[in-house]
Amino acid sequence: MGKVKFKYYPNVYEDNVIAHVEGVCQCCGRTVNEYIESMYAVEDVDCICLQCVSDGSAAAKFHGSFIEDADPVSDPEKQDEIFHRT
């Protein structure tokens, strides 16, 4: 599988936001070597693979988001992409 691309975060691999160790994604159950260690959700989440972030399945499963505060976005599709798939 190639690198996951995020429309509104093109430099995610250059920033220090991805854990580069082995873990098991709490959303899909796959063993992965790159993952996000947190999201804003009621449940404690500490391993979400990049695929589950980008396709929105983690946000849906945990009823959470990856951005806590941002300027209001009037376009619902853009808001969903930014908060639930970035």
PDB file of C-alpha atoms in Angstrom:
ATOM      1  CA  MET A   1       0.000   0.000   0.000  1.00  0.00           C
ATOM      2  CA  GLY A   2       1.328   3.455  -0.922  1.00  0.00           C
ATOM      3  CA  LYS A   3       1.370   6.522   1.245  1.00  0.00           C
ATOM      4  CA  VAL A   4      -2.033   7.893   2.182  1.00  0.00           C
ATOM      5  CA  LYS A   5      -2.607  11.438   0.917  1.00  0.00           C
ATOM      6  CA  PHE A   6      -4.554  14.062   2.818  1.00  0.00           C
ATOM      7  CA  LYS A   7      -6.053  16.863   0.714  1.00  0.00           C
ATOM      8  CA  TYR A   8      -5.820  19.495   3.450  1.00  0.00           C
ATOM      9  CA  TYR A   9      -2.613  18.226   5.064  1.00  0.00           C
ATOM     10  CA  PRO A  10      -0.182  17.467   2.233  1.00  0.00           C
ATOM     11  CA  ASN A  11       2.909  17.559   4.479  1.00  0.00           C
ATOM     12  CA  VAL A  12       1.650  15.106   7.118  1.00  0.00           C
ATOM     13  CA  TYR A  13       4.701  12.867   6.573  1.00  0.00           C
ATOM     14  CA  GLU A  14       7.132  15.764   7.107  1.00  0.00           C
ATOM     15  CA  ASP A  15       5.491  16.983  10.324  1.00  0.00           C
ATOM     16  CA  ASN A  16       5.962  15.085  13.569  1.00  0.00           C
ATOM     17  CA  VAL A  17       2.370  13.801  13.897  1.00  0.00           C
ATOM     18  CA  ILE A  18       2.741  10.165  12.819  1.00  0.00           C
ATOM     19  CA  ALA A  19       4.052   7.433  15.100  1.00  0.00           C
ATOM     20  CA  HIS A  20       6.518   5.243  13.189  1.00  0.00           C
ATOM     21  CA  VAL A  21       6.358   2.094  15.299  1.00  0.00           C
ATOM     22  CA  GLU A  22       4.317  -1.081  15.069  1.00  0.00           C
ATOM     23  CA  GLY A  23       0.818  -0.972  16.495  1.00  0.00           C
ATOM     24  CA  VAL A  24      -2.659  -2.411  15.975  1.00  0.00           C
ATOM     25  CA  CYS A  25      -5.225   0.005  14.579  1.00  0.00           C
ATOM     26  CA  GLN A  26      -8.147   0.279  16.989  1.00  0.00           C
ATOM     27  CA  CYS A  27     -10.499   0.883  14.083  1.00  0.00           C
ATOM     28  CA  CYS A  28      -9.695  -1.852  11.535  1.00  0.00           C
ATOM     29  CA  GLY A  29      -7.544  -4.231  13.613  1.00  0.00           C
ATOM     30  CA  ARG A  30      -4.623  -4.296  11.164  1.00  0.00           C
ATOM     31  CA  THR A  31      -1.033  -4.286  12.369  1.00  0.00           C
ATOM     32  CA  VAL A  32       0.564  -1.113  11.009  1.00  0.00           C
ATOM     33  CA  ASN A  33       3.910   0.690  11.144  1.00  0.00           C
ATOM     34  CA  GLU A  34       2.546   4.245  10.869  1.00  0.00           C
ATOM     35  CA  TYR A  35      -0.395   5.636  12.776  1.00  0.00           C
ATOM     36  CA  ILE A  36      -1.979   8.609  14.511  1.00  0.00           C
ATOM     37  CA  GLU A  37      -1.805   8.375  18.299  1.00  0.00           C
ATOM     38  CA  SER A  38      -4.838  10.445  19.230  1.00  0.00           C
ATOM     39  CA  MET A  39      -8.148  11.869  18.164  1.00  0.00           C
ATOM     40  CA  TYR A  40     -10.860  13.881  19.864  1.00  0.00           C
ATOM     41  CA  ALA A  41     -13.375  11.262  21.008  1.00  0.00           C
ATOM     42  CA  VAL A  42     -15.064  10.057  24.191  1.00  0.00           C
ATOM     43  CA  GLU A  43     -13.252   6.715  23.969  1.00  0.00           C
ATOM     44  CA  ASP A  44      -9.488   6.633  24.576  1.00  0.00           C
ATOM     45  CA  VAL A  45      -7.915   6.135  21.153  1.00  0.00           C
ATOM     46  CA  ASP A  46      -4.156   5.782  20.720  1.00  0.00           C
ATOM     47  CA  CYS A  47      -3.597   3.917  17.442  1.00  0.00           C
ATOM     48  CA  ILE A  48      -5.464   4.785  14.246  1.00  0.00           C
ATOM     49  CA  CYS A  49      -3.922   3.849  10.922  1.00  0.00           C
ATOM     50  CA  LEU A  50      -3.707   6.507   8.244  1.00  0.00           C
ATOM     51  CA  GLN A  51      -6.142   4.637   5.990  1.00  0.00           C
ATOM     52  CA  CYS A  52      -8.855   4.712   8.691  1.00  0.00           C
ATOM     53  CA  VAL A  53      -8.234   8.431   9.174  1.00  0.00           C
ATOM     54  CA  SER A  54      -8.407   9.230   5.460  1.00  0.00           C
ATOM     55  CA  ASP A  55     -11.514   7.184   4.651  1.00  0.00           C
ATOM     56  CA  GLY A  56     -13.430   8.525   7.671  1.00  0.00           C
ATOM     57  CA  SER A  57     -14.022   5.140   9.282  1.00  0.00           C
ATOM     58  CA  ALA A  58     -12.201   6.075  12.522  1.00  0.00           C
ATOM     59  CA  ALA A  59     -14.231   9.274  12.979  1.00  0.00           C
ATOM     60  CA  ALA A  60     -17.441   7.332  12.343  1.00  0.00           C
ATOM     61  CA  LYS A  61     -16.564   4.400  14.622  1.00  0.00           C
ATOM     62  CA  PHE A  62     -15.436   6.536  17.561  1.00  0.00           C
ATOM     63  CA  HIS A  63     -17.823   9.472  16.955  1.00  0.00           C
ATOM     64  CA  GLY A  64     -14.856  11.817  17.004  1.00  0.00           C
ATOM     65  CA  SER A  65     -12.695  14.139  14.974  1.00  0.00           C
ATOM     66  CA  PHE A  66      -9.031  14.877  14.360  1.00  0.00           C
ATOM     67  CA  ILE A  67      -9.289  18.663  14.667  1.00  0.00           C
ATOM     68  CA  GLU A  68     -10.591  20.280  17.818  1.00  0.00           C
ATOM     69  CA  ASP A  69     -10.656  23.948  16.878  1.00  0.00           C
ATOM     70  CA  ALA A  70     -10.740  25.526  13.446  1.00  0.00           C
ATOM     71  CA  ASP A  71     -12.340  28.458  11.740  1.00  0.00           C
ATOM     72  CA  PRO A  72     -15.928  27.772  10.676  1.00  0.00           C
ATOM     73  CA  VAL A  73     -16.304  26.140   7.272  1.00  0.00           C
ATOM     74  CA  SER A  74     -19.514  26.776   5.330  1.00  0.00           C
ATOM     75  CA  ASP A  75     -19.084  23.902   2.849  1.00  0.00           C
ATOM     76  CA  PRO A  76     -20.306  20.674   4.576  1.00  0.00           C
ATOM     77  CA  GLU A  77     -18.114  18.410   2.409  1.00  0.00           C
ATOM     78  CA  LYS A  78     -15.011  20.444   3.175  1.00  0.00           C
ATOM     79  CA  GLN A  79     -15.879  20.498   6.880  1.00  0.00           C
ATOM     80  CA  ASP A  80     -16.290  16.707   6.892  1.00  0.00           C
ATOM     81  CA  GLU A  81     -12.957  16.264   5.091  1.00  0.00           C
ATOM     82  CA  ILE A  82     -11.112  18.578   7.491  1.00  0.00           C
ATOM     83  CA  PHE A  83     -12.577  17.297  10.776  1.00  0.00           C
ATOM     84  CA  HIS A  84     -13.176  13.599  10.035  1.00  0.00           C
ATOM     85  CA  ARG A  85     -10.662  12.619   7.342  1.00  0.00           C
ATOM     86  CA  THR A  86      -7.577  14.783   7.988  1.00  0.00           C
TER      87      THR A  86
END
